[in-house]
Short mmCIF file of C-alpha atoms in Angstrom, two decimals:
data_model
loop_
_atom_site.label_atom_id
_atom_site.label_comp_id
_atom_site.label_asym_id
_atom_site.label_seq_id
_atom_site.Cartn_x
_atom_site.Cartn_y
_atom_site.Cartn_z
CA MET H 103 104.36 68.51 88.40
CA MET H 104 102.84 71.49 90.19
CA ALA H 105 100.54 73.81 88.24
CA THR H 106 101.79 77.34 87.64
CA PRO H 107 99.97 79.77 89.99
CA VAL H 108 97.55 82.11 88.25
CA ARG H 109 98.85 85.67 88.17
CA SER H 110 96.92 88.13 90.32
CA ASP H 111 96.29 90.45 87.36
CA ALA H 112 94.65 87.53 85.51
CA LEU H 113 92.49 86.85 88.55
CA VAL H 114 91.43 90.51 88.53
CA GLU H 115 90.24 90.20 84.93
CA ARG H 116 88.24 87.10 85.79
CA ALA H 117 86.79 88.68 88.95
CA LEU H 118 85.68 91.77 87.03
CA ALA H 119 83.94 89.42 84.60
CA GLY H 120 81.99 87.89 87.50
CA ASP H 121 84.06 84.77 88.21
CA ASN H 122 83.32 83.88 91.85
CA ALA H 123 86.24 81.45 92.05
CA ALA H 124 88.64 84.23 91.03
CA MET H 125 87.14 86.49 93.68
CA ALA H 126 87.72 83.83 96.33
CA ARG H 127 91.34 83.37 95.26
CA LEU H 128 91.97 87.10 95.37
CA MET H 129 90.60 87.21 98.91
CA SER H 130 92.91 84.36 99.91
CA ARG H 131 95.84 86.31 98.50
CA ALA H 132 94.70 89.37 100.43
CA GLU H 133 94.86 87.30 103.62
CA ALA H 134 98.36 86.10 102.67
CA ALA H 135 99.42 89.77 102.29
CA SER H 136 101.79 89.05 99.43
CA PRO H 137 103.51 92.21 98.06
CA GLU H 138 103.13 90.71 94.57
CA CYS H 139 99.37 91.28 94.84
CA ARG H 140 99.50 95.00 95.61
CA PRO H 141 99.20 96.20 91.98
CA ALA H 142 96.18 93.94 91.51
CA PHE H 143 94.45 95.32 94.59
CA ALA H 144 95.31 98.86 93.56
CA ARG H 145 93.48 98.20 90.30
CA LEU H 146 90.48 96.77 92.14
CA TYR H 147 90.37 99.76 94.48
CA ALA H 148 90.35 102.14 91.50
CA LYS H 149 87.37 100.31 90.00
CA ALA H 150 85.44 100.11 93.28
CA GLY H 151 83.22 102.75 94.84
CA ARG H 152 79.79 101.83 93.50
CA SER H 153 78.58 99.23 95.99
CA ARG H 154 76.60 100.16 99.07
CA VAL H 155 78.57 98.84 102.03
CA ILE H 156 76.33 97.85 104.94
CA GLY H 157 77.83 97.01 108.32
CA ILE H 158 75.76 94.72 110.54
CA THR H 159 76.81 94.28 114.14
CA GLY H 160 75.42 93.43 117.56
CA VAL H 161 76.09 91.15 120.49
CA PRO H 162 76.23 87.35 120.06
CA GLY H 163 72.78 85.81 120.08
CA SER H 164 71.04 88.85 118.62
CA GLY H 165 70.33 87.02 115.36
CA LYS H 166 72.73 88.84 113.03
CA SER H 167 73.47 85.92 110.71
CA THR H 168 69.80 85.01 110.34
CA LEU H 169 68.97 88.66 109.68
CA VAL H 170 71.73 88.90 107.06
CA SER H 171 70.41 85.77 105.35
CA MET H 172 66.83 87.04 105.25
CA LEU H 173 67.87 90.54 104.14
CA THR H 174 69.93 89.00 101.35
CA LEU H 175 66.98 86.90 100.18
CA LYS H 176 64.79 90.02 100.08
CA LEU H 177 67.44 91.99 98.15
CA ARG H 178 67.86 89.10 95.70
CA ALA H 179 64.10 89.18 95.11
CA LEU H 180 64.63 92.79 94.00
CA GLY H 181 67.32 91.65 91.56
CA LYS H 182 70.27 92.94 93.60
CA ARG H 183 73.61 91.14 93.80
CA VAL H 184 74.83 90.77 97.38
CA GLY H 185 78.30 90.03 98.74
CA ILE H 186 78.66 89.03 102.38
CA ILE H 187 81.87 89.32 104.39
CA ALA H 188 81.50 87.56 107.75
CA VAL H 189 84.25 88.88 110.04
CA ASP H 190 84.93 85.99 112.42
CA PRO H 191 87.27 85.55 115.37
CA SER H 192 90.59 83.88 114.62
CA SER H 193 92.16 80.92 116.28
CA PRO H 194 95.30 82.21 118.01
CA TYR H 195 97.10 79.09 116.83
CA SER H 196 95.87 78.33 113.32
CA GLY H 197 94.64 81.80 112.36
CA GLY H 198 91.49 80.24 110.93
CA SER H 199 87.88 81.34 111.24
CA ILE H 200 85.94 79.49 113.92
CA MET H 201 82.47 79.80 112.42
CA GLY H 202 81.63 78.51 108.95
CA ASP H 203 79.90 80.98 106.67
CA ARG H 204 78.45 78.26 104.46
CA ILE H 205 76.96 76.49 107.46
CA ARG H 206 75.22 79.61 108.77
CA MET H 207 73.95 80.78 105.37
CA SER H 208 73.51 77.47 103.55
CA GLU H 209 70.32 78.53 101.76
CA LEU H 210 72.23 81.19 99.81
CA VAL H 211 75.32 79.33 98.61
CA ASN H 212 73.85 78.05 95.35
CA ASP H 213 72.73 81.52 94.26
CA GLU H 214 75.22 82.96 91.76
CA GLY H 215 74.07 86.45 92.72
CA VAL H 216 75.36 85.94 96.27
CA PHE H 217 78.97 85.63 97.39
CA ILE H 218 79.77 84.66 100.99
CA ARG H 219 83.17 84.66 102.62
CA SER H 220 84.39 84.36 106.21
CA MET H 221 87.39 86.56 106.95
CA ALA H 222 89.37 86.02 110.13
CA THR H 223 90.38 88.99 112.27
CA ARG H 224 93.99 87.80 112.39
CA GLY H 225 96.51 90.60 112.67
CA ALA H 226 93.89 93.19 113.51
CA HIS H 227 94.03 93.19 117.33
CA GLY H 228 90.48 91.82 117.45
CA GLY H 229 89.16 94.31 114.90
CA MET H 230 88.72 94.29 111.14
CA ALA H 231 91.71 92.94 109.29
CA ARG H 232 93.02 94.79 106.25
CA ALA H 233 92.22 91.70 104.19
CA SER H 234 88.51 92.09 105.03
CA LEU H 235 88.58 95.60 103.59
CA GLU H 236 90.32 94.36 100.45
CA ALA H 237 87.65 91.66 100.15
CA VAL H 238 85.08 94.47 100.08
CA ASP H 239 87.04 96.02 97.20
CA VAL H 240 86.92 92.73 95.28
CA LEU H 241 83.14 92.50 95.55
CA ASP H 242 82.64 96.22 94.90
CA ALA H 243 84.78 96.20 91.75
CA ALA H 244 83.03 93.02 90.57
CA GLY H 245 79.73 94.89 90.50
CA PHE H 246 77.85 93.69 93.56
CA ASP H 247 75.07 96.12 94.45
CA TYR H 248 75.44 95.54 98.19
CA VAL H 249 78.37 94.39 100.28
CA VAL H 250 77.33 93.35 103.78
CA ILE H 251 79.97 93.19 106.51
CA GLU H 252 78.83 91.14 109.50
CA THR H 253 80.91 91.19 112.68
CA VAL H 254 81.01 88.54 115.35
CA GLY H 255 79.67 91.05 117.85
CA VAL H 256 82.35 91.61 120.46
CA GLY H 257 85.28 93.96 120.90
CA GLN H 258 86.96 96.42 118.61
CA ALA H 259 85.30 95.20 115.40
CA GLU H 260 82.03 96.97 116.29
CA VAL H 261 83.69 100.38 116.40
CA GLU H 262 85.79 99.68 113.33
CA ILE H 263 82.81 98.65 111.24
CA ALA H 264 81.53 102.21 111.52
CA ARG H 265 84.76 103.34 109.89
CA ALA H 266 84.42 100.94 106.97
CA ALA H 267 80.69 100.94 106.14
CA HIS H 268 78.42 103.51 104.50
CA THR H 269 75.52 102.44 106.75
CA VAL H 270 75.80 100.71 110.13
CA VAL H 271 72.96 98.50 111.37
CA VAL H 272 73.06 97.53 115.06
CA VAL H 273 70.99 94.46 115.91
CA SER H 274 69.43 93.98 119.34
CA ALA H 275 67.16 91.22 120.56
CA PRO H 276 64.83 90.74 123.54
CA GLY H 277 65.57 88.24 126.24
CA LEU H 278 69.38 88.34 126.33
CA GLY H 279 69.65 89.63 129.88
CA ASP H 280 69.58 93.33 129.02
CA ASP H 281 66.74 95.26 127.44
CA ILE H 282 69.13 97.15 125.18
CA GLN H 283 72.19 94.99 124.60
CA ALA H 284 73.76 97.64 122.36
CA ILE H 285 74.28 99.90 125.39
CA LYS H 286 76.03 97.15 127.30
CA ALA H 287 78.26 96.43 124.31
CA GLY H 288 79.10 100.11 123.88
CA ILE H 289 77.94 100.26 120.28
CA LEU H 290 74.68 102.21 120.51
CA GLU H 291 76.26 105.42 119.25
CA ILE H 292 77.61 103.96 115.98
CA ALA H 293 74.21 102.92 114.62
CA ASP H 294 72.62 104.53 111.59
CA ILE H 295 69.74 102.06 111.85
CA HIS H 296 68.64 99.97 114.82
CA VAL H 297 67.04 96.58 114.27
CA VAL H 298 65.21 94.71 117.00
CA SER H 299 65.20 91.12 115.82
CA LYS H 300 62.91 88.30 116.95
CA CYS H 301 60.05 90.80 117.24
CA ASP H 302 57.55 87.94 117.25
CA ARG H 303 58.57 87.36 120.88
CA SER H 304 56.25 88.66 123.59
CA ASP H 305 58.98 90.74 125.27
CA ALA H 306 60.08 92.52 122.07
CA ASN H 307 57.88 95.58 122.59
CA ARG H 308 59.72 96.54 125.77
CA THR H 309 63.08 96.39 123.98
CA ILE H 310 61.69 98.52 121.14
CA SER H 311 60.20 101.16 123.46
CA ASP H 312 63.32 101.33 125.66
CA LEU H 313 65.54 101.74 122.63
CA LYS H 314 63.35 104.49 121.19
CA ALA H 315 63.39 106.28 124.54
CA MET H 316 67.18 106.15 124.65
CA LEU H 317 67.41 107.57 121.13
CA THR H 318 64.95 110.36 121.94
CA MET H 319 67.17 111.49 124.82
CA GLY H 320 70.11 112.02 122.49
CA LEU H 321 69.46 112.55 118.78
CA SER H 322 72.34 111.47 116.54
CA LEU H 323 74.00 114.33 114.69
CA ASP H 324 75.84 113.05 111.62
CA GLY H 325 78.05 115.90 110.40
CA SER H 326 76.01 119.01 109.68
CA SER H 327 72.79 117.13 108.84
CA LEU H 328 70.39 115.59 111.30
CA TRP H 329 69.84 111.86 111.02
CA GLN H 330 67.75 110.17 113.68
CA PRO H 331 68.41 106.42 113.58
CA PRO H 332 65.13 104.57 113.07
CA VAL H 333 64.19 101.48 115.06
CA VAL H 334 63.06 98.64 112.81
CA PRO H 335 61.39 95.54 114.31
CA THR H 336 62.03 92.35 112.31
CA SER H 337 61.17 88.69 112.55
CA SER H 338 63.28 86.37 110.44
CA ALA H 339 61.04 83.47 111.44
CA LYS H 340 58.03 85.22 109.87
CA GLY H 341 59.94 87.23 107.27
CA GLU H 342 58.52 90.46 108.66
CA GLY H 343 60.03 93.94 108.79
CA PHE H 344 62.55 93.53 105.99
CA GLU H 345 60.75 95.78 103.52
CA GLN H 346 60.90 98.53 106.14
CA LEU H 347 64.59 97.78 106.75
CA ILE H 348 65.39 98.07 103.03
CA GLU H 349 63.43 101.33 102.90
CA CYS H 350 65.50 102.68 105.81
CA LEU H 351 68.71 101.58 104.08
CA ASP H 352 67.59 103.47 100.97
CA ARG H 353 66.71 106.58 102.99
CA HIS H 354 70.07 106.59 104.73
CA SER H 355 71.87 106.13 101.41
CA GLN H 356 69.96 109.12 100.01
CA HIS H 357 70.80 111.12 103.14
CA MET H 358 74.49 110.33 102.64
CA ARG H 359 74.36 111.38 98.97
CA ASN H 360 72.56 114.64 99.66
CA SER H 361 74.41 115.87 102.75
CA SER H 362 77.91 116.94 103.63
CA ALA H 363 77.90 114.03 106.07
CA GLY H 364 78.16 111.63 103.14
CA GLN H 365 81.40 113.11 101.84
CA GLN H 366 82.75 113.35 105.37
CA ARG H 367 82.08 109.67 105.94
CA LEU H 368 83.74 108.68 102.66
CA ARG H 369 86.82 110.66 103.66
CA ARG H 370 86.84 108.98 107.08
CA ILE H 371 86.61 105.58 105.41
CA ALA H 372 89.54 106.46 103.14
CA GLU H 373 91.58 107.64 106.13
CA PHE H 374 90.77 104.45 108.01
CA ARG H 375 91.90 102.35 105.03
CA MET H 376 95.16 104.26 104.82
CA LEU H 377 95.90 103.91 108.54
CA LYS H 378 94.94 100.22 108.62
CA THR H 379 97.28 99.48 105.72
CA ALA H 380 100.08 101.55 107.25
CA GLU H 381 99.64 99.68 110.53
CA ASP H 382 100.06 96.33 108.76
CA LEU H 383 103.08 97.48 106.75
CA LEU H 384 104.77 98.96 109.80
CA ALA H 385 104.21 95.84 111.89
CA GLN H 386 105.63 93.58 109.19
CA ARG H 387 108.64 95.79 108.56
CA PHE H 388 109.30 95.98 112.27
CA LEU H 389 109.22 92.20 112.69
CA ASP H 390 111.38 91.65 109.61
CA ALA H 391 113.97 94.16 110.78
CA ARG H 392 114.06 93.19 114.46
CA GLN H 393 113.59 89.41 114.45
CA SER H 394 117.07 88.56 115.78
CA THR H 395 116.83 91.32 118.38
CA LEU H 396 113.36 90.09 119.37
CA THR H 397 114.71 86.61 120.09
CA ALA H 398 117.55 87.89 122.26
CA ILE H 399 115.41 90.33 124.24
CA SER H 400 112.67 87.73 124.75
CA ALA H 401 115.22 85.40 126.32
CA ARG H 402 116.31 88.09 128.79
CA LEU H 403 112.68 88.92 129.57
CA SER H 404 111.85 85.25 130.11
CA ASP H 405 114.76 84.99 132.56
CA ARG H 406 113.38 88.10 134.34
CA GLN H 407 116.61 89.99 133.81
CA ILE H 408 114.56 92.92 132.48
CA SER H 409 110.95 94.09 132.80
CA PRO H 410 108.41 94.03 129.94
CA TYR H 411 108.65 97.83 129.70
CA GLN H 412 112.44 97.69 129.48
CA ALA H 413 112.16 94.92 126.88
CA ALA H 414 109.84 97.02 124.75
CA GLU H 415 112.16 100.02 124.95
CA GLN H 416 115.12 97.89 123.88
CA LEU H 417 113.13 96.38 121.02
CA LEU H 418 112.13 99.80 119.72
CA ALA H 419 115.60 101.31 120.08
CA GLY H 420 117.15 102.10 116.72
CA PHE H 421 114.03 101.34 114.67
CA ASN H 422 112.70 103.93 112.23
CA LEU H 423 109.52 104.13 110.15
CA GLN H 424 111.30 102.79 107.07
CA GLY H 425 111.75 99.54 108.94
CA GLN H 426 115.54 99.75 109.12
CA ALA H 427 117.29 98.68 112.29
#
């Protein structure tokens, strides 16, 4: 006999009381995108808004996961609860995350003050899935002091993280074939804080000086208040630079609280959440309403009776925003 599924509202109560298992189940339901869960997530959203959401991004090989682990250990030493959302690429066939969060951050998994979850980018065109944002709400409402979003480091997710986080940290590292990898990846401009990892390496100073020179040529204006992104050298191997990084995180948080830029960013985050949710709803309604039409048009396209552009026009014909064909 199968057990009766736990209601989402009951899971919310348990999550708010600090039950990590309930938080994990809510995140799984967010990924499933069940309409039954919407009232539960609305309640979580209403109770969220206290956590500091830190986005950490950078190209593969820059040491993001190691940096997140060390930063979390330092924050735990200060008595802070830390939630980590690792936004991983999805398998196009299974929809599952390729990289295992508990493998990369194994030293943290037995700490009850740390919650780690991998969230696939399925359904988000390579960017941040709506479920990842709802996972942030779960941790925020549950009282975590920090929620860290780590991206895989390629594509649209880097730009989107700036729309979802209060503070964006871009990680660069020496010796990856480019002195400032952030420029090559097109993410230099989204940083509130730059970290040069692996600063115990002999070639780190060149990366640091080149990055500082680039920033000097174009100071970052955040709204009406000036914020010049600092460059923080760190070494996870030696545990160095993390006190300075936490100090910079605190300074940026204070800057956001005391400037019009802070309210502007919160409004941009809210707008991003609204548009991301609308995008998901519209896509699902479209597929539900046009499934039979999709099959017929795909057959004609496969037989080369029509072009892809003509197929798209036929698919969209007669569809409205309420999802009715």
